[in-house]
Amino acid sequence: MSSEVTAMAARLRWHAGQLGDVRRHALSVGLLSWESPAGGNFRTYLAERSEELGRTVDQLESAAQELGAFAGVVRDAEERQHGAGL
């Protein structure tokens, strides 16, 4: 069970990394010069989405950290059960 929780935490970290990459790409596109009014709107859109992605990445990383801590608790319980012969 603890290995499953650890694997879930690793998957969350991986997804957070992927979204972080998407965010960095969106931010770099937003830095390009956009001369038209539509371009300005697009930059605003990218900035807003990048902000949302940043919050999502933070939440995924936080969830992965909490899952990692939970995996430790589960691992300790598994060791106690094993030590008790259960």
PDB file of N, CA and C in Angstrom:
ATOM      1  N   MET A   1       0.818  -1.193   0.000  1.00  0.00           N
ATOM      2  CA  MET A   1       0.000   0.000   0.000  1.00  0.00           C
ATOM      3  C   MET A   1       0.866   1.264   0.000  1.00  0.00           C
ATOM      4  N   SER A   2       1.916   1.294   0.837  1.00  0.00           N
ATOM      5  CA  SER A   2       2.753   2.500   0.893  1.00  0.00           C
ATOM      6  C   SER A   2       3.439   2.753  -0.445  1.00  0.00           C
ATOM      7  N   SER A   3       3.796   1.691  -1.147  1.00  0.00           N
ATOM      8  CA  SER A   3       4.434   1.874  -2.458  1.00  0.00           C
ATOM      9  C   SER A   3       3.452   2.479  -3.459  1.00  0.00           C
ATOM     10  N   GLU A   4       2.181   2.133  -3.330  1.00  0.00           N
ATOM     11  CA  GLU A   4       1.166   2.727  -4.209  1.00  0.00           C
ATOM     12  C   GLU A   4       1.009   4.215  -3.941  1.00  0.00           C
ATOM     13  N   VAL A   5       1.020   4.594  -2.672  1.00  0.00           N
ATOM     14  CA  VAL A   5       0.901   6.005  -2.303  1.00  0.00           C
ATOM     15  C   VAL A   5       2.134   6.765  -2.779  1.00  0.00           C
ATOM     16  N   THR A   6       3.301   6.162  -2.626  1.00  0.00           N
ATOM     17  CA  THR A   6       4.542   6.784  -3.095  1.00  0.00           C
ATOM     18  C   THR A   6       4.490   6.975  -4.609  1.00  0.00           C
ATOM     19  N   ALA A   7       3.971   5.992  -5.331  1.00  0.00           N
ATOM     20  CA  ALA A   7       3.853   6.093  -6.787  1.00  0.00           C
ATOM     21  C   ALA A   7       2.874   7.204  -7.178  1.00  0.00           C
ATOM     22  N   MET A   8       1.796   7.338  -6.432  1.00  0.00           N
ATOM     23  CA  MET A   8       0.836   8.416  -6.705  1.00  0.00           C
ATOM     24  C   MET A   8       1.501   9.775  -6.517  1.00  0.00           C
ATOM     25  N   ALA A   9       2.291   9.921  -5.471  1.00  0.00           N
ATOM     26  CA  ALA A   9       2.996  11.180  -5.219  1.00  0.00           C
ATOM     27  C   ALA A   9       3.962  11.475  -6.365  1.00  0.00           C
ATOM     28  N   ALA A  10       4.647  10.450  -6.847  1.00  0.00           N
ATOM     29  CA  ALA A  10       5.581  10.634  -7.966  1.00  0.00           C
ATOM     30  C   ALA A  10       4.837  11.073  -9.230  1.00  0.00           C
ATOM     31  N   ARG A  11       3.672  10.490  -9.468  1.00  0.00           N
ATOM     32  CA  ARG A  11       2.893  10.886 -10.649  1.00  0.00           C
ATOM     33  C   ARG A  11       2.435  12.333 -10.533  1.00  0.00           C
ATOM     34  N   LEU A  12       2.024  12.735  -9.342  1.00  0.00           N
ATOM     35  CA  LEU A  12       1.619  14.135  -9.152  1.00  0.00           C
ATOM     36  C   LEU A  12       2.788  15.075  -9.411  1.00  0.00           C
ATOM     37  N   ARG A  13       3.980  14.714  -8.926  1.00  0.00           N
ATOM     38  CA  ARG A  13       5.160  15.546  -9.173  1.00  0.00           C
ATOM     39  C   ARG A  13       5.459  15.622 -10.665  1.00  0.00           C
ATOM     40  N   TRP A  14       5.320  14.505 -11.360  1.00  0.00           N
ATOM     41  CA  TRP A  14       5.564  14.488 -12.798  1.00  0.00           C
ATOM     42  C   TRP A  14       4.587  15.420 -13.512  1.00  0.00           C
ATOM     43  N   HIS A  15       3.308  15.317 -13.157  1.00  0.00           N
ATOM     44  CA  HIS A  15       2.303  16.188 -13.784  1.00  0.00           C
ATOM     45  C   HIS A  15       2.566  17.655 -13.460  1.00  0.00           C
ATOM     46  N   ALA A  16       2.973  17.933 -12.234  1.00  0.00           N
ATOM     47  CA  ALA A  16       3.302  19.309 -11.863  1.00  0.00           C
ATOM     48  C   ALA A  16       4.446  19.824 -12.731  1.00  0.00           C
ATOM     49  N   GLY A  17       5.435  18.984 -12.963  1.00  0.00           N
ATOM     50  CA  GLY A  17       6.553  19.366 -13.834  1.00  0.00           C
ATOM     51  C   GLY A  17       6.111  19.633 -15.260  1.00  0.00           C
ATOM     52  N   GLN A  18       5.225  18.784 -15.766  1.00  0.00           N
ATOM     53  CA  GLN A  18       4.719  18.973 -17.129  1.00  0.00           C
ATOM     54  C   GLN A  18       3.957  20.294 -17.245  1.00  0.00           C
ATOM     55  N   LEU A  19       3.094  20.561 -16.280  1.00  0.00           N
ATOM     56  CA  LEU A  19       2.342  21.822 -16.303  1.00  0.00           C
ATOM     57  C   LEU A  19       3.262  23.021 -16.118  1.00  0.00           C
ATOM     58  N   GLY A  20       4.297  22.852 -15.331  1.00  0.00           N
ATOM     59  CA  GLY A  20       5.289  23.921 -15.180  1.00  0.00           C
ATOM     60  C   GLY A  20       5.965  24.235 -16.498  1.00  0.00           C
ATOM     61  N   ASP A  21       6.264  23.205 -17.282  1.00  0.00           N
ATOM     62  CA  ASP A  21       6.854  23.409 -18.613  1.00  0.00           C
ATOM     63  C   ASP A  21       5.887  24.151 -19.534  1.00  0.00           C
ATOM     64  N   VAL A  22       4.623  23.761 -19.513  1.00  0.00           N
ATOM     65  CA  VAL A  22       3.609  24.434 -20.335  1.00  0.00           C
ATOM     66  C   VAL A  22       3.524  25.899 -19.928  1.00  0.00           C
ATOM     67  N   ARG A  23       3.552  26.142 -18.630  1.00  0.00           N
ATOM     68  CA  ARG A  23       3.478  27.519 -18.128  1.00  0.00           C
ATOM     69  C   ARG A  23       4.666  28.342 -18.624  1.00  0.00           C
ATOM     70  N   ARG A  24       5.867  27.775 -18.543  1.00  0.00           N
ATOM     71  CA  ARG A  24       7.057  28.503 -19.006  1.00  0.00           C
ATOM     72  C   ARG A  24       6.969  28.825 -20.497  1.00  0.00           C
ATOM     73  N   HIS A  25       6.461  27.887 -21.280  1.00  0.00           N
ATOM     74  CA  HIS A  25       6.311  28.139 -22.721  1.00  0.00           C
ATOM     75  C   HIS A  25       5.288  29.248 -22.972  1.00  0.00           C
ATOM     76  N   ALA A  26       4.192  29.202 -22.239  1.00  0.00           N
ATOM     77  CA  ALA A  26       3.163  30.234 -22.404  1.00  0.00           C
ATOM     78  C   ALA A  26       3.716  31.602 -22.017  1.00  0.00           C
ATOM     79  N   LEU A  27       4.491  31.646 -20.943  1.00  0.00           N
ATOM     80  CA  LEU A  27       5.080  32.918 -20.526  1.00  0.00           C
ATOM     81  C   LEU A  27       6.062  33.439 -21.581  1.00  0.00           C
ATOM     82  N   SER A  28       6.838  32.544 -22.180  1.00  0.00           N
ATOM     83  CA  SER A  28       7.794  32.990 -23.199  1.00  0.00           C
ATOM     84  C   SER A  28       7.079  33.507 -24.443  1.00  0.00           C
ATOM     85  N   VAL A  29       5.967  32.886 -24.822  1.00  0.00           N
ATOM     86  CA  VAL A  29       5.187  33.370 -25.966  1.00  0.00           C
ATOM     87  C   VAL A  29       4.592  34.738 -25.640  1.00  0.00           C
ATOM     88  N   GLY A  30       4.179  34.907 -24.387  1.00  0.00           N
ATOM     89  CA  GLY A  30       3.619  36.193 -23.978  1.00  0.00           C
ATOM     90  C   GLY A  30       4.625  37.328 -24.017  1.00  0.00           C
ATOM     91  N   LEU A  31       5.905  37.006 -24.001  1.00  0.00           N
ATOM     92  CA  LEU A  31       6.939  38.037 -24.048  1.00  0.00           C
ATOM     93  C   LEU A  31       7.218  38.537 -25.466  1.00  0.00           C
ATOM     94  N   LEU A  32       6.713  37.812 -26.455  1.00  0.00           N
ATOM     95  CA  LEU A  32       6.901  38.237 -27.844  1.00  0.00           C
ATOM     96  C   LEU A  32       6.147  39.536 -28.094  1.00  0.00           C
ATOM     97  N   SER A  33       6.591  40.260 -29.069  1.00  0.00           N
ATOM     98  CA  SER A  33       5.935  41.519 -29.424  1.00  0.00           C
ATOM     99  C   SER A  33       4.678  41.219 -30.244  1.00  0.00           C
ATOM    100  N   TRP A  34       3.562  41.696 -29.747  1.00  0.00           N
ATOM    101  CA  TRP A  34       2.281  41.519 -30.429  1.00  0.00           C
ATOM    102  C   TRP A  34       1.754  42.923 -30.731  1.00  0.00           C
ATOM    103  N   GLU A  35       1.742  43.293 -31.991  1.00  0.00           N
ATOM    104  CA  GLU A  35       1.432  44.662 -32.404  1.00  0.00           C
ATOM    105  C   GLU A  35      -0.059  44.969 -32.489  1.00  0.00           C
ATOM    106  N   SER A  36      -0.877  43.981 -32.652  1.00  0.00           N
ATOM    107  CA  SER A  36      -2.308  44.231 -32.893  1.00  0.00           C
ATOM    108  C   SER A  36      -3.093  44.223 -31.591  1.00  0.00           C
ATOM    109  N   PRO A  37      -4.316  44.797 -31.624  1.00  0.00           N
ATOM    110  CA  PRO A  37      -5.183  44.710 -30.438  1.00  0.00           C
ATOM    111  C   PRO A  37      -5.478  43.249 -30.063  1.00  0.00           C
ATOM    112  N   ALA A  38      -5.656  42.412 -31.057  1.00  0.00           N
ATOM    113  CA  ALA A  38      -5.903  40.994 -30.788  1.00  0.00           C
ATOM    114  C   ALA A  38      -4.682  40.371 -30.116  1.00  0.00           C
ATOM    115  N   GLY A  39      -3.501  40.814 -30.531  1.00  0.00           N
ATOM    116  CA  GLY A  39      -2.271  40.316 -29.926  1.00  0.00           C
ATOM    117  C   GLY A  39      -2.181  40.697 -28.453  1.00  0.00           C
ATOM    118  N   GLY A  40      -2.590  41.920 -28.146  1.00  0.00           N
ATOM    119  CA  GLY A  40      -2.611  42.365 -26.755  1.00  0.00           C
ATOM    120  C   GLY A  40      -3.566  41.540 -25.914  1.00  0.00           C
ATOM    121  N   ASN A  41      -4.719  41.258 -26.503  1.00  0.00           N
ATOM    122  CA  ASN A  41      -5.703  40.411 -25.800  1.00  0.00           C
ATOM    123  C   ASN A  41      -5.149  39.010 -25.577  1.00  0.00           C
ATOM    124  N   PHE A  42      -4.421  38.516 -26.571  1.00  0.00           N
ATOM    125  CA  PHE A  42      -3.836  37.188 -26.457  1.00  0.00           C
ATOM    126  C   PHE A  42      -2.780  37.165 -25.351  1.00  0.00           C
ATOM    127  N   ARG A  43      -1.966  38.203 -25.255  1.00  0.00           N
ATOM    128  CA  ARG A  43      -0.966  38.283 -24.187  1.00  0.00           C
ATOM    129  C   ARG A  43      -1.647  38.300 -22.818  1.00  0.00           C
ATOM    130  N   THR A  44      -2.733  39.042 -22.700  1.00  0.00           N
ATOM    131  CA  THR A  44      -3.479  39.082 -21.443  1.00  0.00           C
ATOM    132  C   THR A  44      -4.019  37.697 -21.104  1.00  0.00           C
ATOM    133  N   TYR A  45      -4.578  37.037 -22.116  1.00  0.00           N
ATOM    134  CA  TYR A  45      -5.099  35.682 -21.939  1.00  0.00           C
ATOM    135  C   TYR A  45      -3.987  34.745 -21.465  1.00  0.00           C
ATOM    136  N   LEU A  46      -2.821  34.799 -22.130  1.00  0.00           N
ATOM    137  CA  LEU A  46      -1.711  33.930 -21.740  1.00  0.00           C
ATOM    138  C   LEU A  46      -1.250  34.210 -20.314  1.00  0.00           C
ATOM    139  N   ALA A  47      -1.194  35.470 -19.943  1.00  0.00           N
ATOM    140  CA  ALA A  47      -0.769  35.828 -18.591  1.00  0.00           C
ATOM    141  C   ALA A  47      -1.751  35.274 -17.556  1.00  0.00           C
ATOM    142  N   GLU A  48      -3.039  35.389 -17.836  1.00  0.00           N
ATOM    143  CA  GLU A  48      -4.043  34.870 -16.904  1.00  0.00           C
ATOM    144  C   GLU A  48      -3.963  33.351 -16.790  1.00  0.00           C
ATOM    145  N   ARG A  49      -3.834  32.668 -17.922  1.00  0.00           N
ATOM    146  CA  ARG A  49      -3.735  31.205 -17.901  1.00  0.00           C
ATOM    147  C   ARG A  49      -2.451  30.767 -17.207  1.00  0.00           C
ATOM    148  N   SER A  50      -1.380  31.504 -17.423  1.00  0.00           N
ATOM    149  CA  SER A  50      -0.109  31.169 -16.772  1.00  0.00           C
ATOM    150  C   SER A  50      -0.222  31.300 -15.269  1.00  0.00           C
ATOM    151  N   GLU A  51      -0.924  32.310 -14.813  1.00  0.00           N
ATOM    152  CA  GLU A  51      -1.153  32.479 -13.381  1.00  0.00           C
ATOM    153  C   GLU A  51      -1.936  31.288 -12.820  1.00  0.00           C
ATOM    154  N   GLU A  52      -2.971  30.886 -13.540  1.00  0.00           N
ATOM    155  CA  GLU A  52      -3.776  29.736 -13.115  1.00  0.00           C
ATOM    156  C   GLU A  52      -2.944  28.461 -13.111  1.00  0.00           C
ATOM    157  N   LEU A  53      -2.118  28.292 -14.131  1.00  0.00           N
ATOM    158  CA  LEU A  53      -1.253  27.113 -14.180  1.00  0.00           C
ATOM    159  C   LEU A  53      -0.277  27.115 -13.012  1.00  0.00           C
ATOM    160  N   GLY A  54       0.229  28.279 -12.673  1.00  0.00           N
ATOM    161  CA  GLY A  54       1.138  28.381 -11.535  1.00  0.00           C
ATOM    162  C   GLY A  54       0.472  27.926 -10.245  1.00  0.00           C
ATOM    163  N   ARG A  55      -0.762  28.353 -10.045  1.00  0.00           N
ATOM    164  CA  ARG A  55      -1.495  27.924  -8.843  1.00  0.00           C
ATOM    165  C   ARG A  55      -1.744  26.415  -8.867  1.00  0.00           C
ATOM    166  N   THR A  56      -2.071  25.883 -10.038  1.00  0.00           N
ATOM    167  CA  THR A  56      -2.306  24.448 -10.158  1.00  0.00           C
ATOM    168  C   THR A  56      -1.033  23.665  -9.867  1.00  0.00           C
ATOM    169  N   VAL A  57       0.092  24.124 -10.399  1.00  0.00           N
ATOM    170  CA  VAL A  57       1.380  23.472 -10.138  1.00  0.00           C
ATOM    171  C   VAL A  57       1.668  23.479  -8.641  1.00  0.00           C
ATOM    172  N   ASP A  58       1.449  24.615  -7.997  1.00  0.00           N
ATOM    173  CA  ASP A  58       1.674  24.707  -6.547  1.00  0.00           C
ATOM    174  C   ASP A  58       0.800  23.715  -5.791  1.00  0.00           C
ATOM    175  N   GLN A  59      -0.457  23.605  -6.194  1.00  0.00           N
ATOM    176  CA  GLN A  59      -1.372  22.686  -5.516  1.00  0.00           C
ATOM    177  C   GLN A  59      -0.971  21.230  -5.743  1.00  0.00           C
ATOM    178  N   LEU A  60      -0.557  20.902  -6.961  1.00  0.00           N
ATOM    179  CA  LEU A  60      -0.117  19.533  -7.236  1.00  0.00           C
ATOM    180  C   LEU A  60       1.134  19.191  -6.435  1.00  0.00           C
ATOM    181  N   GLU A  61       2.071  20.121  -6.363  1.00  0.00           N
ATOM    182  CA  GLU A  61       3.286  19.877  -5.590  1.00  0.00           C
ATOM    183  C   GLU A  61       2.966  19.725  -4.107  1.00  0.00           C
ATOM    184  N   SER A  62       2.047  20.531  -3.609  1.00  0.00           N
ATOM    185  CA  SER A  62       1.632  20.423  -2.213  1.00  0.00           C
ATOM    186  C   SER A  62       0.962  19.072  -1.952  1.00  0.00           C
ATOM    187  N   ALA A  63       0.096  18.658  -2.860  1.00  0.00           N
ATOM    188  CA  ALA A  63      -0.572  17.357  -2.717  1.00  0.00           C
ATOM    189  C   ALA A  63       0.449  16.226  -2.763  1.00  0.00           C
ATOM    190  N   ALA A  64       1.438  16.329  -3.642  1.00  0.00           N
ATOM    191  CA  ALA A  64       2.475  15.295  -3.724  1.00  0.00           C
ATOM    192  C   ALA A  64       3.266  15.232  -2.429  1.00  0.00           C
ATOM    193  N   GLN A  65       3.559  16.376  -1.846  1.00  0.00           N
ATOM    194  CA  GLN A  65       4.286  16.411  -0.580  1.00  0.00           C
ATOM    195  C   GLN A  65       3.463  15.758   0.534  1.00  0.00           C
ATOM    196  N   GLU A  66       2.176  16.078   0.583  1.00  0.00           N
ATOM    197  CA  GLU A  66       1.302  15.472   1.604  1.00  0.00           C
ATOM    198  C   GLU A  66       1.185  13.966   1.393  1.00  0.00           C
ATOM    199  N   LEU A  67       1.086  13.540   0.134  1.00  0.00           N
ATOM    200  CA  LEU A  67       1.030  12.099  -0.141  1.00  0.00           C
ATOM    201  C   LEU A  67       2.323  11.417   0.278  1.00  0.00           C
ATOM    202  N   GLY A  68       3.447  12.080   0.058  1.00  0.00           N
ATOM    203  CA  GLY A  68       4.727  11.521   0.482  1.00  0.00           C
ATOM    204  C   GLY A  68       4.759  11.313   1.988  1.00  0.00           C
ATOM    205  N   ALA A  69       4.263  12.299   2.730  1.00  0.00           N
ATOM    206  CA  ALA A  69       4.209  12.171   4.190  1.00  0.00           C
ATOM    207  C   ALA A  69       3.262  11.047   4.589  1.00  0.00           C
ATOM    208  N   PHE A  70       2.130  10.953   3.917  1.00  0.00           N
ATOM    209  CA  PHE A  70       1.168   9.888   4.197  1.00  0.00           C
ATOM    210  C   PHE A  70       1.784   8.522   3.894  1.00  0.00           C
ATOM    211  N   ALA A  71       2.555   8.431   2.825  1.00  0.00           N
ATOM    212  CA  ALA A  71       3.217   7.162   2.487  1.00  0.00           C
ATOM    213  C   ALA A  71       4.135   6.731   3.620  1.00  0.00           C
ATOM    214  N   GLY A  72       4.799   7.696   4.246  1.00  0.00           N
ATOM    215  CA  GLY A  72       5.655   7.363   5.386  1.00  0.00           C
ATOM    216  C   GLY A  72       4.857   6.803   6.550  1.00  0.00           C
ATOM    217  N   VAL A  73       3.709   7.387   6.812  1.00  0.00           N
ATOM    218  CA  VAL A  73       2.845   6.903   7.895  1.00  0.00           C
ATOM    219  C   VAL A  73       2.355   5.486   7.575  1.00  0.00           C
ATOM    220  N   VAL A  74       1.945   5.272   6.342  1.00  0.00           N
ATOM    221  CA  VAL A  74       1.468   3.945   5.932  1.00  0.00           C
ATOM    222  C   VAL A  74       2.604   2.925   6.022  1.00  0.00           C
ATOM    223  N   ARG A  75       3.801   3.329   5.584  1.00  0.00           N
ATOM    224  CA  ARG A  75       4.958   2.432   5.647  1.00  0.00           C
ATOM    225  C   ARG A  75       5.267   2.041   7.100  1.00  0.00           C
ATOM    226  N   ASP A  76       5.211   3.022   7.999  1.00  0.00           N
ATOM    227  CA  ASP A  76       5.436   2.729   9.419  1.00  0.00           C
ATOM    228  C   ASP A  76       4.392   1.744   9.943  1.00  0.00           C
ATOM    229  N   ALA A  77       3.141   1.947   9.572  1.00  0.00           N
ATOM    230  CA  ALA A  77       2.062   1.039  10.003  1.00  0.00           C
ATOM    231  C   ALA A  77       2.289  -0.360   9.433  1.00  0.00           C
ATOM    232  N   GLU A  78       2.710  -0.426   8.184  1.00  0.00           N
ATOM    233  CA  GLU A  78       2.979  -1.745   7.573  1.00  0.00           C
ATOM    234  C   GLU A  78       4.122  -2.459   8.307  1.00  0.00           C
ATOM    235  N   GLU A  79       5.151  -1.702   8.678  1.00  0.00           N
ATOM    236  CA  GLU A  79       6.279  -2.310   9.403  1.00  0.00           C
ATOM    237  C   GLU A  79       5.848  -2.801  10.782  1.00  0.00           C
ATOM    238  N   ARG A  80       4.992  -2.030  11.457  1.00  0.00           N
ATOM    239  CA  ARG A  80       4.504  -2.463  12.760  1.00  0.00           C
ATOM    240  C   ARG A  80       3.653  -3.714  12.644  1.00  0.00           C
ATOM    241  N   GLN A  81       2.812  -3.762  11.607  1.00  0.00           N
ATOM    242  CA  GLN A  81       1.990  -4.950  11.379  1.00  0.00           C
ATOM    243  C   GLN A  81       2.882  -6.154  11.112  1.00  0.00           C
ATOM    244  N   HIS A  82       3.880  -5.969  10.295  1.00  0.00           N
ATOM    245  CA  HIS A  82       4.787  -7.063   9.958  1.00  0.00           C
ATOM    246  C   HIS A  82       5.547  -7.513  11.202  1.00  0.00           C
ATOM    247  N   GLY A  83       5.988  -6.548  12.016  1.00  0.00           N
ATOM    248  CA  GLY A  83       6.707  -6.865  13.247  1.00  0.00           C
ATOM    249  C   GLY A  83       5.823  -7.597  14.251  1.00  0.00           C
ATOM    250  N   ALA A  84       4.515  -7.326  14.194  1.00  0.00           N
ATOM    251  CA  ALA A  84       3.589  -7.993  15.103  1.00  0.00           C
ATOM    252  C   ALA A  84       3.130  -9.340  14.552  1.00  0.00           C
ATOM    253  N   GLY A  85       3.616  -9.682  13.370  1.00  0.00           N
ATOM    254  CA  GLY A  85       3.243 -10.966  12.783  1.00  0.00           C
ATOM    255  C   GLY A  85       1.870 -10.963  12.129  1.00  0.00           C
ATOM    256  N   LEU A  86       1.358  -9.801  11.797  1.00  0.00           N
ATOM    257  CA  LEU A  86       0.026  -9.716  11.175  1.00  0.00           C
ATOM    258  C   LEU A  86       0.099  -9.727   9.682  1.00  0.00           C
TER     259      LEU A  86
END
